[in-house]
mmCIF file of C-alpha atoms in Angstrom:
data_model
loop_
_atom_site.group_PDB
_atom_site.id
_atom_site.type_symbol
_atom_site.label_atom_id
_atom_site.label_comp_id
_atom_site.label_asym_id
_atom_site.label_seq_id
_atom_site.Cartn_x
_atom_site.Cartn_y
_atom_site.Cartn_z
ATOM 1 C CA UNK A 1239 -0.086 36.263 167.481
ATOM 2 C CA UNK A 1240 2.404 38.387 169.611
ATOM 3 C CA UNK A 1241 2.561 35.707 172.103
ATOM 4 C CA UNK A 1242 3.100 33.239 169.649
ATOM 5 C CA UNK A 1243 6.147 35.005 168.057
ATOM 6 C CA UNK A 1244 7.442 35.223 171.525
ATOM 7 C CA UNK A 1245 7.416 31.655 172.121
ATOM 8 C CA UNK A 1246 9.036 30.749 168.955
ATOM 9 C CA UNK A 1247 11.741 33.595 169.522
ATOM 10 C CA UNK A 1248 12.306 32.068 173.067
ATOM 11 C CA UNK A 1249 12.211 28.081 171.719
ATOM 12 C CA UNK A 1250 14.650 29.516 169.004
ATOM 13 C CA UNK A 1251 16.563 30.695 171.881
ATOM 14 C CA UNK A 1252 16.111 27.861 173.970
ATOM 15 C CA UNK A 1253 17.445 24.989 171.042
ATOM 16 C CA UNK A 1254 20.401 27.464 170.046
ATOM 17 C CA UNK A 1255 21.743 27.263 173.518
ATOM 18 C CA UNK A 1256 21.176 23.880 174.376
ATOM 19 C CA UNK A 1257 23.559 23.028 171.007
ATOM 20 C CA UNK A 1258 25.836 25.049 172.133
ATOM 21 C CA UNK A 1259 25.907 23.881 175.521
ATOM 22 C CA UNK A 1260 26.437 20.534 174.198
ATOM 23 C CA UNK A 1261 29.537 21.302 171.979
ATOM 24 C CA UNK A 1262 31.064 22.943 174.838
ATOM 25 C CA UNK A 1263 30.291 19.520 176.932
ATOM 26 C CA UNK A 1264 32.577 17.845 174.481
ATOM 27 C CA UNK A 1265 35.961 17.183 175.524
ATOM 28 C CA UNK A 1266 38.587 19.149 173.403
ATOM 29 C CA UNK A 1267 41.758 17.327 172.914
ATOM 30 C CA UNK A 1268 44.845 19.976 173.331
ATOM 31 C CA UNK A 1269 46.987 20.160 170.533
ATOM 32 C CA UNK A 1270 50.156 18.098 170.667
ATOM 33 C CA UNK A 1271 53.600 19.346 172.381
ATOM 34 C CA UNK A 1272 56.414 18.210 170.091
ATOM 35 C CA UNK A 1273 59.908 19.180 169.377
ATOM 36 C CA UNK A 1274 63.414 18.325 169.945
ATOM 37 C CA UNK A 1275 65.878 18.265 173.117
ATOM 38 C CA UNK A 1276 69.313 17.427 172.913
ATOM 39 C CA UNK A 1277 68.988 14.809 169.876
ATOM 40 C CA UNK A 1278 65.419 13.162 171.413
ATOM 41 C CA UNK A 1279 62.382 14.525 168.710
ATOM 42 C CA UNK A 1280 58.992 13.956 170.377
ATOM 43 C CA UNK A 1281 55.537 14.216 169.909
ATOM 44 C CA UNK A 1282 53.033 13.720 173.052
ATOM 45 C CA UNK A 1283 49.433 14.578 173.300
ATOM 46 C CA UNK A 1284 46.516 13.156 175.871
ATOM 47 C CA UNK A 1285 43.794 11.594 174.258
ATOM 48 C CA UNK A 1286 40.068 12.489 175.274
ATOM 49 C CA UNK A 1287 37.743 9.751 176.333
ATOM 50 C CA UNK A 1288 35.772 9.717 173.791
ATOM 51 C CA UNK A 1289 38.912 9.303 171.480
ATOM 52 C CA UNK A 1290 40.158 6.070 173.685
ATOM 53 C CA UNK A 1291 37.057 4.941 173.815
ATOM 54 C CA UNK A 1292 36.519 5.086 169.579
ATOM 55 C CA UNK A 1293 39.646 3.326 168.976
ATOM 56 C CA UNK A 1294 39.264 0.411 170.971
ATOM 57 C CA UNK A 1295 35.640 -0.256 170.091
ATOM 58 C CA UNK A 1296 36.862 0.397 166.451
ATOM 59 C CA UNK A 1297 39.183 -3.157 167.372
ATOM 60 C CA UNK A 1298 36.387 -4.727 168.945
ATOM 61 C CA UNK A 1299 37.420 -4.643 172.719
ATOM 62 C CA UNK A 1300 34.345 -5.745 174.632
ATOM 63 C CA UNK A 1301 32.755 -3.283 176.670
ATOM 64 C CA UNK A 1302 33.772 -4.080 179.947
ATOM 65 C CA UNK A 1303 37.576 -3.890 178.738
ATOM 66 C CA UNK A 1304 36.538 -0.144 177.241
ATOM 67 C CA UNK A 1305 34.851 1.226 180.431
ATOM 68 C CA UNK A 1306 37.909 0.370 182.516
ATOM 69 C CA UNK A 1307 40.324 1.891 179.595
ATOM 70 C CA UNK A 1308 38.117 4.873 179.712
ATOM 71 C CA UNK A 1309 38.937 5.768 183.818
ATOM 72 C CA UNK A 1310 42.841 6.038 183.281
ATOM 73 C CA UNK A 1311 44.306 8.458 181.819
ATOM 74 C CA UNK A 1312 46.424 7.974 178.525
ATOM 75 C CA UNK A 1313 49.484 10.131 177.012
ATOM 76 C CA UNK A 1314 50.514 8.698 173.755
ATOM 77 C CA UNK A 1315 53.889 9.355 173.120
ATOM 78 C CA UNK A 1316 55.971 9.025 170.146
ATOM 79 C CA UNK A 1317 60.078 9.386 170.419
ATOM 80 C CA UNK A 1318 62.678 9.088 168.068
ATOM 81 C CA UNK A 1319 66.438 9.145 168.639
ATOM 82 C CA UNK A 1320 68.310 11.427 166.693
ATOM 83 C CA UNK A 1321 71.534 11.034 168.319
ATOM 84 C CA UNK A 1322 74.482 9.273 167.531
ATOM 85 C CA UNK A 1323 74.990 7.250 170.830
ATOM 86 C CA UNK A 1324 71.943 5.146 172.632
ATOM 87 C CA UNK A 1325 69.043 6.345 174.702
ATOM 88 C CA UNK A 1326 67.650 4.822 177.104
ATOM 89 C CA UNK A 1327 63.577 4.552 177.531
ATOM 90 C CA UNK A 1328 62.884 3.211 180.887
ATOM 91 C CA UNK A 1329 59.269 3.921 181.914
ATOM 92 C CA UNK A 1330 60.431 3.468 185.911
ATOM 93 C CA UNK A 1331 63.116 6.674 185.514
ATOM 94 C CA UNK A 1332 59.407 8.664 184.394
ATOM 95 C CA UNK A 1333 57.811 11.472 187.156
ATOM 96 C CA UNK A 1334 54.106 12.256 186.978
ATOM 97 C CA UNK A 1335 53.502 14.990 189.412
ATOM 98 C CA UNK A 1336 49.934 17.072 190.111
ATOM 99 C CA UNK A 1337 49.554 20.707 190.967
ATOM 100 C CA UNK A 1338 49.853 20.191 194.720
ATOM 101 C CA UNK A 1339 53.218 18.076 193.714
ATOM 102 C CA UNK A 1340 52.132 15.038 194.388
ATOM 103 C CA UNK A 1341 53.066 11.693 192.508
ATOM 104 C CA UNK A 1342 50.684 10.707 190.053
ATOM 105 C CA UNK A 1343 50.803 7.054 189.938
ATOM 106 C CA UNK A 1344 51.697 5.111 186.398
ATOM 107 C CA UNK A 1345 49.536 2.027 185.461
ATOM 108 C CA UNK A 1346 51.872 -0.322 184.460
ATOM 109 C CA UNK A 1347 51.592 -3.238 182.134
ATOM 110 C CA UNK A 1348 51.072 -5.661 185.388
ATOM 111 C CA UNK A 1349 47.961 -3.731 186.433
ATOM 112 C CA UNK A 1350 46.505 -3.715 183.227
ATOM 113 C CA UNK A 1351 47.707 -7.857 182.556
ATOM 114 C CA UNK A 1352 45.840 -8.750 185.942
ATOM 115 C CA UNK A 1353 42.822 -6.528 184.949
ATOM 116 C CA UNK A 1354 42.487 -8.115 181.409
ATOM 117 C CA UNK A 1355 42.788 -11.565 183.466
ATOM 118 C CA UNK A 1356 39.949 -10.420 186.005
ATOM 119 C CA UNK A 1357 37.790 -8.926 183.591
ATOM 120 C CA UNK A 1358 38.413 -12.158 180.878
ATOM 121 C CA UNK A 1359 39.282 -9.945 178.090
ATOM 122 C CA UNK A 1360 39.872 -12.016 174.970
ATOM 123 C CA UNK A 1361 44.194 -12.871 174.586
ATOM 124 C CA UNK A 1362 44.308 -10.782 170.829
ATOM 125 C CA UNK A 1363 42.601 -7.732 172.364
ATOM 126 C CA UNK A 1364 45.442 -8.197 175.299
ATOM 127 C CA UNK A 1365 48.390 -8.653 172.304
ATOM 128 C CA UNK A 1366 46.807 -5.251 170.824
ATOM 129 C CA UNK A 1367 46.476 -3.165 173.712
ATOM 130 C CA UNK A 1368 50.057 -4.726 174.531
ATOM 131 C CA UNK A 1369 51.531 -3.138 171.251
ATOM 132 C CA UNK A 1370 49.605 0.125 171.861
ATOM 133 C CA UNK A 1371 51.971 0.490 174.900
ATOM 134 C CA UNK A 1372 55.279 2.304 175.299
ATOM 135 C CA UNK A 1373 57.537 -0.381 176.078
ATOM 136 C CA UNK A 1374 58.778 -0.618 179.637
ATOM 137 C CA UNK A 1375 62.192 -0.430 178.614
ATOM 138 C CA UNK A 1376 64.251 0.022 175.205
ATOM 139 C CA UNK A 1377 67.490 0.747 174.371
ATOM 140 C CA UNK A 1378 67.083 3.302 171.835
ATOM 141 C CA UNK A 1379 69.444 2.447 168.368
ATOM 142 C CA UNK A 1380 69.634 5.981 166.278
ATOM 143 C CA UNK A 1381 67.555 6.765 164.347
ATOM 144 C CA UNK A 1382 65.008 4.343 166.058
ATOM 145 C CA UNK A 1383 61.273 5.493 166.596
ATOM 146 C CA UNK A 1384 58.796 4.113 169.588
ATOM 147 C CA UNK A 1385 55.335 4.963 170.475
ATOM 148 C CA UNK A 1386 53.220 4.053 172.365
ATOM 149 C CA UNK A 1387 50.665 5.328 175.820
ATOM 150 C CA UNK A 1388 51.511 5.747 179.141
ATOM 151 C CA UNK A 1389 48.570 5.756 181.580
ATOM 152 C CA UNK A 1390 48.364 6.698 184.899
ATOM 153 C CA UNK A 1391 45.635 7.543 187.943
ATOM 154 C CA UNK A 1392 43.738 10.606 186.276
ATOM 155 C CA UNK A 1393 45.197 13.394 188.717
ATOM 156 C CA UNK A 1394 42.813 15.919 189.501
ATOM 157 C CA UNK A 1395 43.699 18.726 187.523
ATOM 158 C CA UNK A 1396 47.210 19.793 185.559
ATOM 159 C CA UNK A 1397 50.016 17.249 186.285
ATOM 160 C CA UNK A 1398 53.759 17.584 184.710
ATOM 161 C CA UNK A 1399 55.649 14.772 183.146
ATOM 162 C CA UNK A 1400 59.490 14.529 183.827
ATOM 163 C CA UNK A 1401 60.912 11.721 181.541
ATOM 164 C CA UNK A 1402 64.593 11.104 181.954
ATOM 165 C CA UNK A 1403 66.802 9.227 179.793
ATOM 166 C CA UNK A 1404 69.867 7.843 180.625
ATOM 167 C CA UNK A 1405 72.193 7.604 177.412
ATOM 168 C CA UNK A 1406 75.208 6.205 175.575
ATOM 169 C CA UNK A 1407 75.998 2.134 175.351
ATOM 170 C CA UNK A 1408 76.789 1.693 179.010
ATOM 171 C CA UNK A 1409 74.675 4.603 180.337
ATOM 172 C CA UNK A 1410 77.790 6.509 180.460
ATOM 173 C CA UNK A 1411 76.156 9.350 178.756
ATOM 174 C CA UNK A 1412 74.608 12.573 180.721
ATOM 175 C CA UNK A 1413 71.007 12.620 181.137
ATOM 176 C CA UNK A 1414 68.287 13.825 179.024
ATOM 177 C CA UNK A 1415 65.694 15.541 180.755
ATOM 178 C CA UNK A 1416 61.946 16.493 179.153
ATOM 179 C CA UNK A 1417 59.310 18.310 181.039
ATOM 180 C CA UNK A 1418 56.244 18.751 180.244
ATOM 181 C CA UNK A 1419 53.694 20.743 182.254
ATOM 182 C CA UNK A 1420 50.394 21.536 182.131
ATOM 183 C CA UNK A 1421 49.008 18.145 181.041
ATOM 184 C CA UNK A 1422 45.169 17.337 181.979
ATOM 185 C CA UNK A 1423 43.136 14.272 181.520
ATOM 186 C CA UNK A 1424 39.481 16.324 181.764
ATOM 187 C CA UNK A 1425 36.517 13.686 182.636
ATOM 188 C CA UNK A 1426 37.910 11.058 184.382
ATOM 189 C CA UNK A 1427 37.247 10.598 188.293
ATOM 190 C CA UNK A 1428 40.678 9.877 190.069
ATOM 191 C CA UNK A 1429 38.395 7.707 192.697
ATOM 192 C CA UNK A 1430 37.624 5.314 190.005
ATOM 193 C CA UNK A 1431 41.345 3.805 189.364
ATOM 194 C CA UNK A 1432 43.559 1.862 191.456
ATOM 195 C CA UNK A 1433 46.789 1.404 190.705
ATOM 196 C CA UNK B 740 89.159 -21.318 142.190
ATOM 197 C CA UNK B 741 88.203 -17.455 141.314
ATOM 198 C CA UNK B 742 84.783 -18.293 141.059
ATOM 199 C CA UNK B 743 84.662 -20.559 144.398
ATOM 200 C CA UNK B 744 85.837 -17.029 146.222
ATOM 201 C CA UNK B 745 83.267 -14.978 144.386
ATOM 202 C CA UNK B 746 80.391 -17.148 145.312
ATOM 203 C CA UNK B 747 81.664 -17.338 149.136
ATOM 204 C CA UNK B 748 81.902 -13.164 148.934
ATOM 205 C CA UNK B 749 78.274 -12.717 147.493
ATOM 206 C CA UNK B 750 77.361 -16.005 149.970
ATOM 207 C CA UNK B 751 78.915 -13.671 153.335
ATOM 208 C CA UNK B 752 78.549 -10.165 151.795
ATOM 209 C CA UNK B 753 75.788 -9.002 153.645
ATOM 210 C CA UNK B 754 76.699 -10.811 156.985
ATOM 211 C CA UNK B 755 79.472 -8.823 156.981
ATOM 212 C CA UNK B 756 77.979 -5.495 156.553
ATOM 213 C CA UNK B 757 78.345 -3.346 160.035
ATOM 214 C CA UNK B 758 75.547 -1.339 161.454
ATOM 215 C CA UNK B 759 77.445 2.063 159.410
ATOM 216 C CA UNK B 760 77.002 0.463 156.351
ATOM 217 C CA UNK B 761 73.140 -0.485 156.515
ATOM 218 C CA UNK B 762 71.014 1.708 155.508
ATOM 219 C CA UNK B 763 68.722 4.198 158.207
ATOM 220 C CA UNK B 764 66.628 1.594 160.949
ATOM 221 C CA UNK B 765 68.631 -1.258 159.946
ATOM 222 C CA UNK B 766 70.388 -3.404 162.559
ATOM 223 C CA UNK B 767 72.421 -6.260 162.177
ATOM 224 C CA UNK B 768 71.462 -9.414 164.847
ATOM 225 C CA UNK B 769 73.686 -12.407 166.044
ATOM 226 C CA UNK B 770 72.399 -15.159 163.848
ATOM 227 C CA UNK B 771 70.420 -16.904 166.756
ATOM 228 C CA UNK B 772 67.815 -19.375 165.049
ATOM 229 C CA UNK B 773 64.810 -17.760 164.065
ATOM 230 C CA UNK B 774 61.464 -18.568 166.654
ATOM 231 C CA UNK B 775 58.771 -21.018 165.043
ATOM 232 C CA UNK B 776 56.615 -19.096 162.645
ATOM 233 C CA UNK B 777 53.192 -21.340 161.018
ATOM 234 C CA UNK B 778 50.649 -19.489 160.489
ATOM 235 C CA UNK B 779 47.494 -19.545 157.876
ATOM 236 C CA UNK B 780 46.319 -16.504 155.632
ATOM 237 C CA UNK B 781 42.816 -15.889 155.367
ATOM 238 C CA UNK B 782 41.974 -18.635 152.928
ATOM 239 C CA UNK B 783 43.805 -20.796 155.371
ATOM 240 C CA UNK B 784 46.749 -21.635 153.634
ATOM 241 C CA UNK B 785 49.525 -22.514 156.105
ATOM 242 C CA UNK B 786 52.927 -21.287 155.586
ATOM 243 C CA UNK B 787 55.730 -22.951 157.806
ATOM 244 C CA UNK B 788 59.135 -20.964 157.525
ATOM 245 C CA UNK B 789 60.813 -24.121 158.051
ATOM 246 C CA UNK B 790 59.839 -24.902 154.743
ATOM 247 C CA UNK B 791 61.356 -21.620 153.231
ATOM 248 C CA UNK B 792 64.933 -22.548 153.798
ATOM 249 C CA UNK B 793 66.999 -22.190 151.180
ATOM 250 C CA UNK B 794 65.834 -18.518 150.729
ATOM 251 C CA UNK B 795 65.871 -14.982 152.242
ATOM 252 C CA UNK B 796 62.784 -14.653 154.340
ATOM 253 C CA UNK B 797 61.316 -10.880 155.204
ATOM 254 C CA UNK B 798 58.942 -11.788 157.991
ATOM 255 C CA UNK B 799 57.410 -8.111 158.667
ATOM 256 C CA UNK B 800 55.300 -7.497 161.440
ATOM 257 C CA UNK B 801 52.256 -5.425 161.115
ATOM 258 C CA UNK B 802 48.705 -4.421 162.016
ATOM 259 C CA UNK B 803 46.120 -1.668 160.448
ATOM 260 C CA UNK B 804 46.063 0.392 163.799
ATOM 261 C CA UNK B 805 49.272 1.252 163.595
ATOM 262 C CA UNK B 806 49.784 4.116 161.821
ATOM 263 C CA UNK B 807 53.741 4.023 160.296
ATOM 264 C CA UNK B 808 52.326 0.094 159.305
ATOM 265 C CA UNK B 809 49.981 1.949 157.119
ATOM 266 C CA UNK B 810 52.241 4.564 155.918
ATOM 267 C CA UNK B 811 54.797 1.782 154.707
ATOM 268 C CA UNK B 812 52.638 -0.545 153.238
ATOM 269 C CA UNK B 813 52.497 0.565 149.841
ATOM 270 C CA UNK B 814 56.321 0.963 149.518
ATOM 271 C CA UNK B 815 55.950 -2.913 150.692
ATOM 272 C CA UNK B 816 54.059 -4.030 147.660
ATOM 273 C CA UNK B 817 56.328 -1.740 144.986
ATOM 274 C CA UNK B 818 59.211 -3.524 146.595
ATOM 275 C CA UNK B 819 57.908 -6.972 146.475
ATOM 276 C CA UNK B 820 57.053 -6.475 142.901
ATOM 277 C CA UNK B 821 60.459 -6.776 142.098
ATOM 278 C CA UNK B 822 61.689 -9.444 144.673
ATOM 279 C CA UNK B 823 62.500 -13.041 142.842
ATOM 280 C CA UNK B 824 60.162 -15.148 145.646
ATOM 281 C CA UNK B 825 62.393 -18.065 145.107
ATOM 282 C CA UNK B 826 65.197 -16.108 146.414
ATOM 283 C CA UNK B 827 63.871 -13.366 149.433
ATOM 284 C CA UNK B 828 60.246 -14.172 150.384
ATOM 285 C CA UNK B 829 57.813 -11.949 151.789
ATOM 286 C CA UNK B 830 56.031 -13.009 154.624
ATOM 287 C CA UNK B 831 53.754 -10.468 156.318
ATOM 288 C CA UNK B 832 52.121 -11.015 159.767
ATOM 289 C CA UNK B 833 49.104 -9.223 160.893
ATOM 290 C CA UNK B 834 49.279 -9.042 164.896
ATOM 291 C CA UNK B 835 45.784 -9.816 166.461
ATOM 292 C CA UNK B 836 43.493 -8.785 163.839
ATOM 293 C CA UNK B 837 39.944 -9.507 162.815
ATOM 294 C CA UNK B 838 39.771 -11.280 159.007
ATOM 295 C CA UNK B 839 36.713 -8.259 158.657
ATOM 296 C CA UNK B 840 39.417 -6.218 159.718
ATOM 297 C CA UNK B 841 42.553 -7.120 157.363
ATOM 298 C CA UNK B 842 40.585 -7.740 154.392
ATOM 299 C CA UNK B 843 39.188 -3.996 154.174
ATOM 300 C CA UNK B 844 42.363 -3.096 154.560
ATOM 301 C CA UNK B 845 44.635 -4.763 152.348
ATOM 302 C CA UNK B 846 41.800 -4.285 149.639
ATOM 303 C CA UNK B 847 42.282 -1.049 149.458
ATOM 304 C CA UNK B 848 45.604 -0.175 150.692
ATOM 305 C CA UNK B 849 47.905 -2.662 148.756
ATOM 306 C CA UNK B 850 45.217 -5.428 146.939
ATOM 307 C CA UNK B 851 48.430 -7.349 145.602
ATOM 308 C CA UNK B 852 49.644 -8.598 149.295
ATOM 309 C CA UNK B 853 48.771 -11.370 151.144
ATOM 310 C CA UNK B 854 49.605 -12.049 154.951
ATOM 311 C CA UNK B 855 49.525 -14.258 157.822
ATOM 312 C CA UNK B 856 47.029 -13.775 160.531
ATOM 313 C CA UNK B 857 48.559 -14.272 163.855
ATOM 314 C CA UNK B 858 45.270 -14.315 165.524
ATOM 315 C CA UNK B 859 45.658 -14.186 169.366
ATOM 316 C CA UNK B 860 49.204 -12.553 168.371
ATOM 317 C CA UNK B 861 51.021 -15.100 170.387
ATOM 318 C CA UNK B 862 53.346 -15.596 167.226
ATOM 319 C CA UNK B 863 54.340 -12.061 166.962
ATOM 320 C CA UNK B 864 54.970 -11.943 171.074
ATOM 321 C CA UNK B 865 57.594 -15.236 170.649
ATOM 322 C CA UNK B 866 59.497 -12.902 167.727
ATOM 323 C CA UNK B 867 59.465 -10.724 170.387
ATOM 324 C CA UNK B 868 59.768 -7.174 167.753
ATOM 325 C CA UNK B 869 60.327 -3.565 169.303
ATOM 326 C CA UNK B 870 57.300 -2.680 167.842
ATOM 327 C CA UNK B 871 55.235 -2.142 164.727
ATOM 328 C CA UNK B 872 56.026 -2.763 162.069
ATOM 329 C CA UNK B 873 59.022 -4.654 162.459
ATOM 330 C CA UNK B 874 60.672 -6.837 159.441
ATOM 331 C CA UNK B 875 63.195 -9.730 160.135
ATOM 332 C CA UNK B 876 65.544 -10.851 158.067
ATOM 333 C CA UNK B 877 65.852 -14.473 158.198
ATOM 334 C CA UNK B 878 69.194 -15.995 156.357
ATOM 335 C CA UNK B 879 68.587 -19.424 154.138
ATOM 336 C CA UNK B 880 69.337 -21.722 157.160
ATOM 337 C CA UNK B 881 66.737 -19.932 159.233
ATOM 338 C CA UNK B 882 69.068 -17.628 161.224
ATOM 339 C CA UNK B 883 67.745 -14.121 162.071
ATOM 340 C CA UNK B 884 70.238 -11.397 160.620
ATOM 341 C CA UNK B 885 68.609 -7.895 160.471
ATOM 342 C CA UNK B 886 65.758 -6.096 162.234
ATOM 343 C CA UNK B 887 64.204 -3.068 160.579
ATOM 344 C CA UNK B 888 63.196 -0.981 163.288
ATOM 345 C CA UNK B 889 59.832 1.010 162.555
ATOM 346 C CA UNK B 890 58.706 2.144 158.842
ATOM 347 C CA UNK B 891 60.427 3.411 155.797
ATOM 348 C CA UNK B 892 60.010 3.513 152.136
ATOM 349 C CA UNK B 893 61.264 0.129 151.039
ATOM 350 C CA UNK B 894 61.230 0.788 147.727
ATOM 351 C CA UNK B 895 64.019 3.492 147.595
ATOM 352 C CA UNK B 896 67.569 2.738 146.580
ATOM 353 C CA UNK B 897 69.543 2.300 150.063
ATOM 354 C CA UNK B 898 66.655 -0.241 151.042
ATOM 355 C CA UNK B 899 66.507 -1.697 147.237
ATOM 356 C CA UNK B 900 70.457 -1.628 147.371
ATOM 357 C CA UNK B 901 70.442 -3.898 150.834
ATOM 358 C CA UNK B 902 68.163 -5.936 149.306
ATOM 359 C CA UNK B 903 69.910 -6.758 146.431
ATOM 360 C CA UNK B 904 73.137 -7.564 148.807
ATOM 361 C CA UNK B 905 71.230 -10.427 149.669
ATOM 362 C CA UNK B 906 72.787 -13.091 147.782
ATOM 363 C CA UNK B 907 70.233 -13.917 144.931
ATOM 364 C CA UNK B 908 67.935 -11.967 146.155
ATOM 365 C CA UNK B 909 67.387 -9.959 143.395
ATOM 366 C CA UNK B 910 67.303 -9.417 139.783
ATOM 367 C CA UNK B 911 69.603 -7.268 138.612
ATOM 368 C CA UNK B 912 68.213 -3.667 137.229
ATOM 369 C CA UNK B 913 65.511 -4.345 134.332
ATOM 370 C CA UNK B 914 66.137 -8.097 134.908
ATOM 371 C CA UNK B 915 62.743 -10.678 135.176
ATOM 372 C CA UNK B 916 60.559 -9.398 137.872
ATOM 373 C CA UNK B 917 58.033 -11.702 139.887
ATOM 374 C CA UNK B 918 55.040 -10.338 141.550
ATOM 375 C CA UNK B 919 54.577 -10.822 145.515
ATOM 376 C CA UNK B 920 52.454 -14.201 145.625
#
């Protein structure tokens, strides 16, 4: 009887730390980082794997498209210009830089076009993942919103984003800096991607 | 003669209005011809905008992902309530969504629209919008004259107030309303 109590204790023990084992496994998404600088409001936050994975299967991407989304790494990004003048998105003025201060490399929209072609991913799930891109490049009217993800080579590690904006009509205007450090993309193997 | 330079006003009102004036996300565009647009809904009933000339066309860009599209739609339907169709159409466009997809959606977001399904959203890439949603305003000889750049509540007075600057568009306040198909 004794022994039997102490093998139901332990299996108690056992299935108790094997759940929470498992919800630890699970990939937390931080919180998002949002506020305003200098007339720019934003809103950025990285997106587990699990979480880029559910909302592309939710549109029906086939599987082979969602196991190559699921080895970059994503930071959606919503911006809105507040100012008076223009602001200037351009992805290419945009620094990704690791712990070690390395360049993380950006996947831009011509990796992910020649992918799609390689992998024969269906043209609406293209036009979709097209629109759930930041735009290369905008001119930024006030009051005008964009949103969108940025991916890039999942750096091993914390990585800072430096996004700098040029402003004004001609670009005349003085530049808008946002850092961001501390950034992660937890799970994905930086092997796996090629720019 | 008054009433020949009354109807030429109401006629260029609106073209005239600078980006100051517009209301919030509105911008004025150069009056280039507006790109081919035929698409069927999800009965398949085609609708050309070459054969809406003669009216204001909305052509609004949207899909269920997105989540300001969402957040606006509702405002869409109150405002197309009161729109006189002969006058300022509505013509939604889902970008490169399942039927499955749309029809849940609409059903129980706003049951009283219809839209367009630009399936392989090759439609919506030649209108070439800065995102979504994105509406168009296309003039009665098929020019494109305002963009509204991302969501809003279309049924509040400076949107209502634009709308009705649309020569025709418009009843005036507790005049005949239509509903949106």
């Amino acid at each position: 009887m004794q022994r039997l109590s102490i093998l139901l204790f332990a299996s108690g023990w056992l299935v108790v730390a094997y759940l929470v084992s498992s919800v630890q496994a699970q990939e937390q998404a931080p919180g998002p980082i949002q506020g305003n600088k200098e007339g720019i409001s934003y809103r950025l936050s990285v997106p587990t794997v699990e979480q880029i994975a559910a909302f592309y299967e939710g549109r029906g991407f086939p599987r082979r498209a969602i196991q190559a989304l699921t080895k970059a790494c994503f930071i959606t990004v919503f911006l809105a210009n507040r100012r008076q003048d223009v602001v200037w998105l351009e992805l290419n003025r945009w620094r990704f830089v690791d712990a070690q201060g390395k360049e993380v490399p950006r996947l831009p929209r011509p990796h992910w076009n020649a992918l799609w072609q390689k992998l024969d991913v269906p043209p609406a799930h293209r036009a979709t993942f097209g629109w759930t891109q930041l735009p290369e490049r905008r001119d930024l009217r006030p009051q005008e919103p964009v949103g969108g993800n940025v991916t890039v080579v999942p750096p091993r590690g914390t990585f800072t984003l430096e996004a700098r904006f040029y402003t004004g009509a001609r670009k005349e205007g003085k530049d808008i800096v946002l850092r961001f450090a501390g950034l992660a993309c937890p799970g994905r193997a930086a092997k796996e991607v090629n720019p | 003669m008054r009433r020949v330079v009354l109807l030429f006003w109401l006629w260029w009102a609106p073209f005239g209005l600078s980006a100051g004036e517009l209301p919030v996300g509105l911008i004025p565009l150069d009056g280039r011809p507006a790109p081919p647009l035929r698409l069927a809904d999800m009965s398949g009933k085609v609708t050309d905008l070459k054969g809406l000339r003669g009216r204001w066309v909305m052509v609004h860009f949207w899909a269920s992902w997105c989540r300001p599209c969402r957040k606006e739609m509702p405002s869409i339907q109150r405002m197309a309530e009161q729109l006189v169709p002969q006058h300022l159409q509505l013509v939604m466009v889902n970008t490169a969504e399942t039927d499955e997809t749309v029809f849940s959606f609409l059903a129980v977001v706003t049951p009283d629209l219809d839209t367009l399904m630009d399936r392989d959203g090759q439609v919506t890439d030649r209108w070439q919008p800065r995102g979504l949603p994105s509406s168009f305003f296309v003039d009665p000889q098929g020019r494109l004259r305002y963009l509204a750049l991302g969501g809003r509540k279309w049924d509040t007075p400076p949107y209502m107030s634009f709308l009705r600057a649309l020569p025709g568009s418009l009843p005036p306040p507790g005049g005949p309303k239509n509903g949106p198909k």
